[in-house]
């Protein structure tokens, strides 16, 4: 009850990796999201909400790791964290440094 059937299946690994690159680009599992100048990240937010809903339906926690390039602006990391918060994802860890 209360669940809406999804028209297309979304294949998501158990943990999502968000990359914040030096130039402001945001990648989720190697797929670029939104423009580098976008602060509200609507495409990323929409995908994170779908991921959280799918995780909840499967009885799993929604896990996010944010990898941050050493030269990335702090504001860009905050933009990503705001998108995670808006999607109600709480299990977030960080990775950083060179690849």
mmCIF file of N, CA and C in Angstrom:
data_model
loop_
_atom_site.group_PDB
_atom_site.id
_atom_site.type_symbol
_atom_site.label_atom_id
_atom_site.label_comp_id
_atom_site.label_asym_id
_atom_site.label_seq_id
_atom_site.Cartn_x
_atom_site.Cartn_y
_atom_site.Cartn_z
ATOM 1 N N UNK A 1 0.831 -1.196 0.000
ATOM 2 C CA UNK A 1 0.000 0.000 0.000
ATOM 3 C C UNK A 1 0.877 1.261 0.000
ATOM 4 N N UNK A 2 0.464 2.217 -0.783
ATOM 5 C CA UNK A 2 1.183 3.474 -0.829
ATOM 6 C C UNK A 2 2.366 3.481 -1.775
ATOM 7 N N UNK A 3 2.732 2.359 -2.365
ATOM 8 C CA UNK A 3 3.854 2.286 -3.295
ATOM 9 C C UNK A 3 3.318 2.416 -4.717
ATOM 10 N N UNK A 4 4.024 3.172 -5.528
ATOM 11 C CA UNK A 4 3.642 3.354 -6.918
ATOM 12 C C UNK A 4 4.581 2.514 -7.771
ATOM 13 N N UNK A 5 4.020 1.767 -8.705
ATOM 14 C CA UNK A 5 4.844 0.950 -9.590
ATOM 15 C C UNK A 5 5.665 1.857 -10.495
ATOM 16 N N UNK A 6 6.908 1.493 -10.677
ATOM 17 C CA UNK A 6 7.796 2.293 -11.514
ATOM 18 C C UNK A 6 7.719 1.773 -12.938
ATOM 19 N N UNK A 7 7.631 2.690 -13.890
ATOM 20 C CA UNK A 7 7.479 2.306 -15.294
ATOM 21 C C UNK A 7 8.724 1.608 -15.833
ATOM 22 N N UNK A 8 9.890 2.107 -15.463
ATOM 23 C CA UNK A 8 11.121 1.475 -15.906
ATOM 24 C C UNK A 8 11.965 1.123 -14.705
ATOM 25 N N UNK A 9 12.644 0.018 -14.788
ATOM 26 C CA UNK A 9 13.491 -0.442 -13.704
ATOM 27 C C UNK A 9 14.753 0.415 -13.628
ATOM 28 N N UNK A 10 15.149 0.752 -12.405
ATOM 29 C CA UNK A 10 16.371 1.511 -12.195
ATOM 30 C C UNK A 10 17.365 0.588 -11.502
ATOM 31 N N UNK A 11 18.434 0.225 -12.207
ATOM 32 C CA UNK A 11 19.472 -0.611 -11.622
ATOM 33 C C UNK A 11 20.416 0.261 -10.824
ATOM 34 N N UNK A 12 20.472 0.047 -9.521
ATOM 35 C CA UNK A 12 21.329 0.835 -8.655
ATOM 36 C C UNK A 12 22.133 -0.114 -7.776
ATOM 37 N N UNK A 13 23.438 0.099 -7.687
ATOM 38 C CA UNK A 13 24.207 -0.695 -6.736
ATOM 39 C C UNK A 13 23.815 -0.336 -5.308
ATOM 40 N N UNK A 14 24.236 -1.155 -4.333
ATOM 41 C CA UNK A 14 23.878 -0.916 -2.936
ATOM 42 C C UNK A 14 24.380 0.431 -2.443
ATOM 43 N N UNK A 15 25.556 0.842 -2.889
ATOM 44 C CA UNK A 15 26.117 2.120 -2.468
ATOM 45 C C UNK A 15 26.368 2.980 -3.689
ATOM 46 N N UNK A 16 25.996 4.244 -3.593
ATOM 47 C CA UNK A 16 26.180 5.186 -4.689
ATOM 48 C C UNK A 16 27.435 6.008 -4.450
ATOM 49 N N UNK A 17 28.186 6.260 -5.505
ATOM 50 C CA UNK A 17 29.401 7.072 -5.422
ATOM 51 C C UNK A 17 29.162 8.380 -6.160
ATOM 52 N N UNK A 18 29.222 9.484 -5.440
ATOM 53 C CA UNK A 18 29.112 10.799 -6.045
ATOM 54 C C UNK A 18 30.508 11.415 -6.075
ATOM 55 N N UNK A 19 30.922 11.869 -7.246
ATOM 56 C CA UNK A 19 32.214 12.525 -7.394
ATOM 57 C C UNK A 19 32.004 14.019 -7.566
ATOM 58 N N UNK A 20 32.778 14.803 -6.822
ATOM 59 C CA UNK A 20 32.793 16.254 -6.974
ATOM 60 C C UNK A 20 34.168 16.580 -7.548
ATOM 61 N N UNK A 21 34.177 17.015 -8.781
ATOM 62 C CA UNK A 21 35.445 17.264 -9.462
ATOM 63 C C UNK A 21 35.883 18.717 -9.322
ATOM 64 N N UNK A 22 37.139 18.948 -9.590
ATOM 65 C CA UNK A 22 37.755 20.266 -9.451
ATOM 66 C C UNK A 22 37.000 21.359 -10.203
ATOM 67 N N UNK A 23 36.501 21.032 -11.383
ATOM 68 C CA UNK A 23 35.820 22.021 -12.221
ATOM 69 C C UNK A 23 34.332 22.186 -11.880
ATOM 70 N N UNK A 24 33.878 21.535 -10.810
ATOM 71 C CA UNK A 24 32.492 21.671 -10.384
ATOM 72 C C UNK A 24 31.554 20.619 -10.944
ATOM 73 N N UNK A 25 32.043 19.750 -11.803
ATOM 74 C CA UNK A 25 31.194 18.689 -12.349
ATOM 75 C C UNK A 25 30.839 17.699 -11.239
ATOM 76 N N UNK A 26 29.616 17.187 -11.327
ATOM 77 C CA UNK A 26 29.123 16.198 -10.385
ATOM 78 C C UNK A 26 28.819 14.918 -11.152
ATOM 79 N N UNK A 27 29.352 13.806 -10.671
ATOM 80 C CA UNK A 27 29.108 12.503 -11.285
ATOM 81 C C UNK A 27 28.520 11.570 -10.232
ATOM 82 N N UNK A 28 27.516 10.814 -10.617
ATOM 83 C CA UNK A 28 26.951 9.757 -9.784
ATOM 84 C C UNK A 28 27.187 8.458 -10.530
ATOM 85 N N UNK A 29 28.000 7.593 -9.959
ATOM 86 C CA UNK A 29 28.344 6.315 -10.595
ATOM 87 C C UNK A 29 28.796 6.516 -12.041
ATOM 88 N N UNK A 30 29.717 7.445 -12.233
ATOM 89 C CA UNK A 30 30.348 7.744 -13.526
ATOM 90 C C UNK A 30 29.419 8.398 -14.547
ATOM 91 N N UNK A 31 28.254 8.847 -14.132
ATOM 92 C CA UNK A 31 27.337 9.562 -15.030
ATOM 93 C C UNK A 31 27.237 11.008 -14.561
ATOM 94 N N UNK A 32 27.468 11.948 -15.477
ATOM 95 C CA UNK A 32 27.446 13.362 -15.111
ATOM 96 C C UNK A 32 26.014 13.844 -14.877
ATOM 97 N N UNK A 33 25.857 14.688 -13.856
ATOM 98 C CA UNK A 33 24.558 15.243 -13.505
ATOM 99 C C UNK A 33 24.639 16.754 -13.439
ATOM 100 N N UNK A 34 23.666 17.413 -14.007
ATOM 101 C CA UNK A 34 23.477 18.850 -13.919
ATOM 102 C C UNK A 34 24.686 19.629 -14.442
ATOM 103 N N UNK A 35 24.496 20.919 -14.605
ATOM 104 C CA UNK A 35 25.562 21.806 -15.075
ATOM 105 C C UNK A 35 26.479 22.147 -13.909
ATOM 106 N N UNK A 36 27.724 22.423 -14.214
ATOM 107 C CA UNK A 36 28.702 22.742 -13.179
ATOM 108 C C UNK A 36 28.309 23.987 -12.386
ATOM 109 N N UNK A 37 27.486 24.858 -12.960
ATOM 110 C CA UNK A 37 27.064 26.083 -12.269
ATOM 111 C C UNK A 37 25.769 25.903 -11.476
ATOM 112 N N UNK A 38 25.102 24.768 -11.599
ATOM 113 C CA UNK A 38 23.822 24.542 -10.934
ATOM 114 C C UNK A 38 24.042 24.261 -9.448
ATOM 115 N N UNK A 39 23.418 25.072 -8.584
ATOM 116 C CA UNK A 39 23.545 24.838 -7.154
ATOM 117 C C UNK A 39 22.482 23.890 -6.622
ATOM 118 N N UNK A 40 21.294 23.893 -7.228
ATOM 119 C CA UNK A 40 20.217 23.062 -6.691
ATOM 120 C C UNK A 40 20.235 21.625 -7.214
ATOM 121 N N UNK A 41 21.003 21.342 -8.245
ATOM 122 C CA UNK A 41 21.223 19.981 -8.768
ATOM 123 C C UNK A 41 19.918 19.184 -8.936
ATOM 124 N N UNK A 42 18.972 19.662 -9.755
ATOM 125 C CA UNK A 42 17.664 18.994 -9.860
ATOM 126 C C UNK A 42 17.733 17.559 -10.394
ATOM 127 N N UNK A 43 18.605 17.289 -11.356
ATOM 128 C CA UNK A 43 18.701 15.925 -11.901
ATOM 129 C C UNK A 43 19.273 14.960 -10.866
ATOM 130 N N UNK A 44 20.306 15.392 -10.155
ATOM 131 C CA UNK A 44 20.891 14.564 -9.102
ATOM 132 C C UNK A 44 19.865 14.320 -8.006
ATOM 133 N N UNK A 45 19.161 15.361 -7.602
ATOM 134 C CA UNK A 45 18.154 15.227 -6.549
ATOM 135 C C UNK A 45 17.072 14.228 -6.945
ATOM 136 N N UNK A 46 16.584 14.319 -8.163
ATOM 137 C CA UNK A 46 15.544 13.399 -8.640
ATOM 138 C C UNK A 46 16.043 11.947 -8.585
ATOM 139 N N UNK A 47 17.279 11.726 -9.015
ATOM 140 C CA UNK A 47 17.852 10.374 -9.009
ATOM 141 C C UNK A 47 18.077 9.880 -7.585
ATOM 142 N N UNK A 48 18.539 10.748 -6.700
ATOM 143 C CA UNK A 48 18.743 10.348 -5.303
ATOM 144 C C UNK A 48 17.424 9.986 -4.632
ATOM 145 N N UNK A 49 16.374 10.707 -4.960
ATOM 146 C CA UNK A 49 15.052 10.362 -4.399
ATOM 147 C C UNK A 49 14.590 8.989 -4.879
ATOM 148 N N UNK A 50 14.817 8.706 -6.159
ATOM 149 C CA UNK A 50 14.463 7.390 -6.699
ATOM 150 C C UNK A 50 15.285 6.297 -6.021
ATOM 151 N N UNK A 51 16.563 6.569 -5.827
ATOM 152 C CA UNK A 51 17.448 5.606 -5.165
ATOM 153 C C UNK A 51 16.982 5.333 -3.736
ATOM 154 N N UNK A 52 16.658 6.402 -2.977
ATOM 155 C CA UNK A 52 16.195 6.218 -1.604
ATOM 156 C C UNK A 52 14.903 5.403 -1.574
ATOM 157 N N UNK A 53 13.968 5.715 -2.458
ATOM 158 C CA UNK A 53 12.703 4.984 -2.498
ATOM 159 C C UNK A 53 12.929 3.515 -2.846
ATOM 160 N N UNK A 54 13.801 3.251 -3.806
ATOM 161 C CA UNK A 54 14.100 1.862 -4.188
ATOM 162 C C UNK A 54 14.790 1.121 -3.047
ATOM 163 N N UNK A 55 15.692 1.796 -2.361
ATOM 164 C CA UNK A 55 16.382 1.181 -1.225
ATOM 165 C C UNK A 55 15.403 0.850 -0.108
ATOM 166 N N UNK A 56 14.521 1.798 0.199
ATOM 167 C CA UNK A 56 13.520 1.567 1.239
ATOM 168 C C UNK A 56 12.601 0.419 0.867
ATOM 169 N N UNK A 57 12.181 0.357 -0.387
ATOM 170 C CA UNK A 57 11.293 -0.720 -0.837
ATOM 171 C C UNK A 57 11.975 -2.079 -0.710
ATOM 172 N N UNK A 58 13.298 -2.100 -0.899
ATOM 173 C CA UNK A 58 14.056 -3.352 -0.788
ATOM 174 C C UNK A 58 14.481 -3.636 0.652
ATOM 175 N N UNK A 59 14.203 -2.703 1.556
ATOM 176 C CA UNK A 59 14.577 -2.889 2.955
ATOM 177 C C UNK A 59 16.054 -2.636 3.226
ATOM 178 N N UNK A 60 16.697 -1.874 2.363
ATOM 179 C CA UNK A 60 18.119 -1.571 2.517
ATOM 180 C C UNK A 60 18.311 -0.087 2.793
ATOM 181 N N UNK A 61 19.385 0.254 3.504
ATOM 182 C CA UNK A 61 19.664 1.681 3.687
ATOM 183 C C UNK A 61 20.203 2.296 2.401
ATOM 184 N N UNK A 62 19.910 3.552 2.187
ATOM 185 C CA UNK A 62 20.466 4.279 1.045
ATOM 186 C C UNK A 62 21.835 4.803 1.473
ATOM 187 N N UNK A 63 22.891 4.293 0.850
ATOM 188 C CA UNK A 63 24.264 4.637 1.217
ATOM 189 C C UNK A 63 24.914 5.465 0.121
ATOM 190 N N UNK A 64 25.532 6.555 0.515
ATOM 191 C CA UNK A 64 26.209 7.449 -0.423
ATOM 192 C C UNK A 64 27.646 7.654 0.045
ATOM 193 N N UNK A 65 28.587 7.561 -0.877
ATOM 194 C CA UNK A 65 29.955 7.987 -0.627
ATOM 195 C C UNK A 65 30.227 9.169 -1.542
ATOM 196 N N UNK A 66 30.713 10.255 -0.971
ATOM 197 C CA UNK A 66 31.046 11.438 -1.742
ATOM 198 C C UNK A 66 32.566 11.506 -1.849
ATOM 199 N N UNK A 67 33.060 11.398 -3.068
ATOM 200 C CA UNK A 67 34.490 11.537 -3.346
ATOM 201 C C UNK A 67 34.729 12.962 -3.788
ATOM 202 N N UNK A 68 35.670 13.631 -3.140
ATOM 203 C CA UNK A 68 35.913 15.040 -3.407
ATOM 204 C C UNK A 68 37.334 15.231 -3.916
ATOM 205 N N UNK A 69 37.458 15.842 -5.078
ATOM 206 C CA UNK A 69 38.768 16.199 -5.610
ATOM 207 C C UNK A 69 39.405 17.208 -4.654
ATOM 208 N N UNK A 70 40.716 17.093 -4.461
ATOM 209 C CA UNK A 70 41.428 17.995 -3.548
ATOM 210 C C UNK A 70 41.235 19.467 -3.893
ATOM 211 N N UNK A 71 41.038 19.776 -5.173
ATOM 212 C CA UNK A 71 40.916 21.164 -5.615
ATOM 213 C C UNK A 71 39.462 21.637 -5.766
ATOM 214 N N UNK A 72 38.508 20.802 -5.415
ATOM 215 C CA UNK A 72 37.096 21.176 -5.548
ATOM 216 C C UNK A 72 36.726 22.255 -4.529
ATOM 217 N N UNK A 73 35.828 23.136 -4.930
ATOM 218 C CA UNK A 73 35.362 24.174 -4.026
ATOM 219 C C UNK A 73 34.453 23.576 -2.957
ATOM 220 N N UNK A 74 34.583 24.077 -1.741
ATOM 221 C CA UNK A 74 33.769 23.567 -0.640
ATOM 222 C C UNK A 74 32.282 23.756 -0.894
ATOM 223 N N UNK A 75 31.918 24.863 -1.539
ATOM 224 C CA UNK A 75 30.505 25.119 -1.809
ATOM 225 C C UNK A 75 29.893 24.008 -2.654
ATOM 226 N N UNK A 76 30.678 23.444 -3.567
ATOM 227 C CA UNK A 76 30.152 22.380 -4.431
ATOM 228 C C UNK A 76 29.840 21.134 -3.613
ATOM 229 N N UNK A 77 30.661 20.847 -2.622
ATOM 230 C CA UNK A 77 30.409 19.718 -1.723
ATOM 231 C C UNK A 77 29.130 19.985 -0.931
ATOM 232 N N UNK A 78 28.953 21.214 -0.495
ATOM 233 C CA UNK A 78 27.740 21.584 0.236
ATOM 234 C C UNK A 78 26.511 21.428 -0.655
ATOM 235 N N UNK A 79 26.634 21.788 -1.941
ATOM 236 C CA UNK A 79 25.523 21.602 -2.882
ATOM 237 C C UNK A 79 25.104 20.133 -2.937
ATOM 238 N N UNK A 80 26.099 19.237 -3.006
ATOM 239 C CA UNK A 80 25.816 17.798 -3.059
ATOM 240 C C UNK A 80 25.191 17.330 -1.747
ATOM 241 N N UNK A 81 25.723 17.802 -0.630
ATOM 242 C CA UNK A 81 25.163 17.413 0.669
ATOM 243 C C UNK A 81 23.731 17.915 0.815
ATOM 244 N N UNK A 82 23.449 19.105 0.294
ATOM 245 C CA UNK A 82 22.075 19.626 0.322
ATOM 246 C C UNK A 82 21.138 18.750 -0.502
ATOM 247 N N UNK A 83 21.605 18.258 -1.644
ATOM 248 C CA UNK A 83 20.791 17.363 -2.471
ATOM 249 C C UNK A 83 20.514 16.059 -1.724
ATOM 250 N N UNK A 84 21.525 15.534 -1.042
ATOM 251 C CA UNK A 84 21.329 14.314 -0.254
ATOM 252 C C UNK A 84 20.316 14.547 0.865
ATOM 253 N N UNK A 85 20.432 15.687 1.540
ATOM 254 C CA UNK A 85 19.495 16.011 2.619
ATOM 255 C C UNK A 85 18.078 16.166 2.086
ATOM 256 N N UNK A 86 17.930 16.834 0.935
ATOM 257 C CA UNK A 86 16.603 17.014 0.337
ATOM 258 C C UNK A 86 16.000 15.671 -0.079
ATOM 259 N N UNK A 87 16.855 14.722 -0.432
ATOM 260 C CA UNK A 87 16.388 13.376 -0.798
ATOM 261 C C UNK A 87 16.195 12.495 0.435
ATOM 262 N N UNK A 88 16.463 13.052 1.604
ATOM 263 C CA UNK A 88 16.342 12.359 2.897
ATOM 264 C C UNK A 88 17.275 11.152 2.995
ATOM 265 N N UNK A 89 18.484 11.326 2.480
ATOM 266 C CA UNK A 89 19.518 10.303 2.609
ATOM 267 C C UNK A 89 20.461 10.741 3.715
ATOM 268 N N UNK A 90 20.624 9.882 4.720
ATOM 269 C CA UNK A 90 21.402 10.240 5.904
ATOM 270 C C UNK A 90 22.721 9.496 6.011
ATOM 271 N N UNK A 91 22.846 8.346 5.372
ATOM 272 C CA UNK A 91 24.064 7.540 5.478
ATOM 273 C C UNK A 91 25.055 7.967 4.410
ATOM 274 N N UNK A 92 25.908 8.935 4.782
ATOM 275 C CA UNK A 92 26.860 9.518 3.843
ATOM 276 C C UNK A 92 28.262 9.374 4.424
ATOM 277 N N UNK A 93 29.186 8.952 3.573
ATOM 278 C CA UNK A 93 30.592 8.923 3.961
ATOM 279 C C UNK A 93 31.383 9.704 2.924
ATOM 280 N N UNK A 94 32.618 10.033 3.252
ATOM 281 C CA UNK A 94 33.447 10.838 2.377
ATOM 282 C C UNK A 94 34.739 10.121 2.037
ATOM 283 N N UNK A 95 35.193 10.370 0.816
ATOM 284 C CA UNK A 95 36.502 9.925 0.357
ATOM 285 C C UNK A 95 37.126 11.131 -0.322
ATOM 286 N N UNK A 96 38.413 11.201 -0.360
ATOM 287 C CA UNK A 96 39.033 12.358 -0.996
ATOM 288 C C UNK A 96 40.423 12.043 -1.466
ATOM 289 N N UNK A 97 41.057 13.036 -2.005
ATOM 290 C CA UNK A 97 42.414 12.858 -2.476
ATOM 291 C C UNK A 97 42.453 12.487 -3.932
ATOM 292 N N UNK A 98 43.634 12.158 -4.369
ATOM 293 C CA UNK A 98 43.818 11.805 -5.766
ATOM 294 C C UNK A 98 43.339 10.397 -6.027
ATOM 295 N N UNK A 99 42.905 10.170 -7.261
ATOM 296 C CA UNK A 99 42.377 8.847 -7.628
ATOM 297 C C UNK A 99 43.483 7.852 -7.793
#
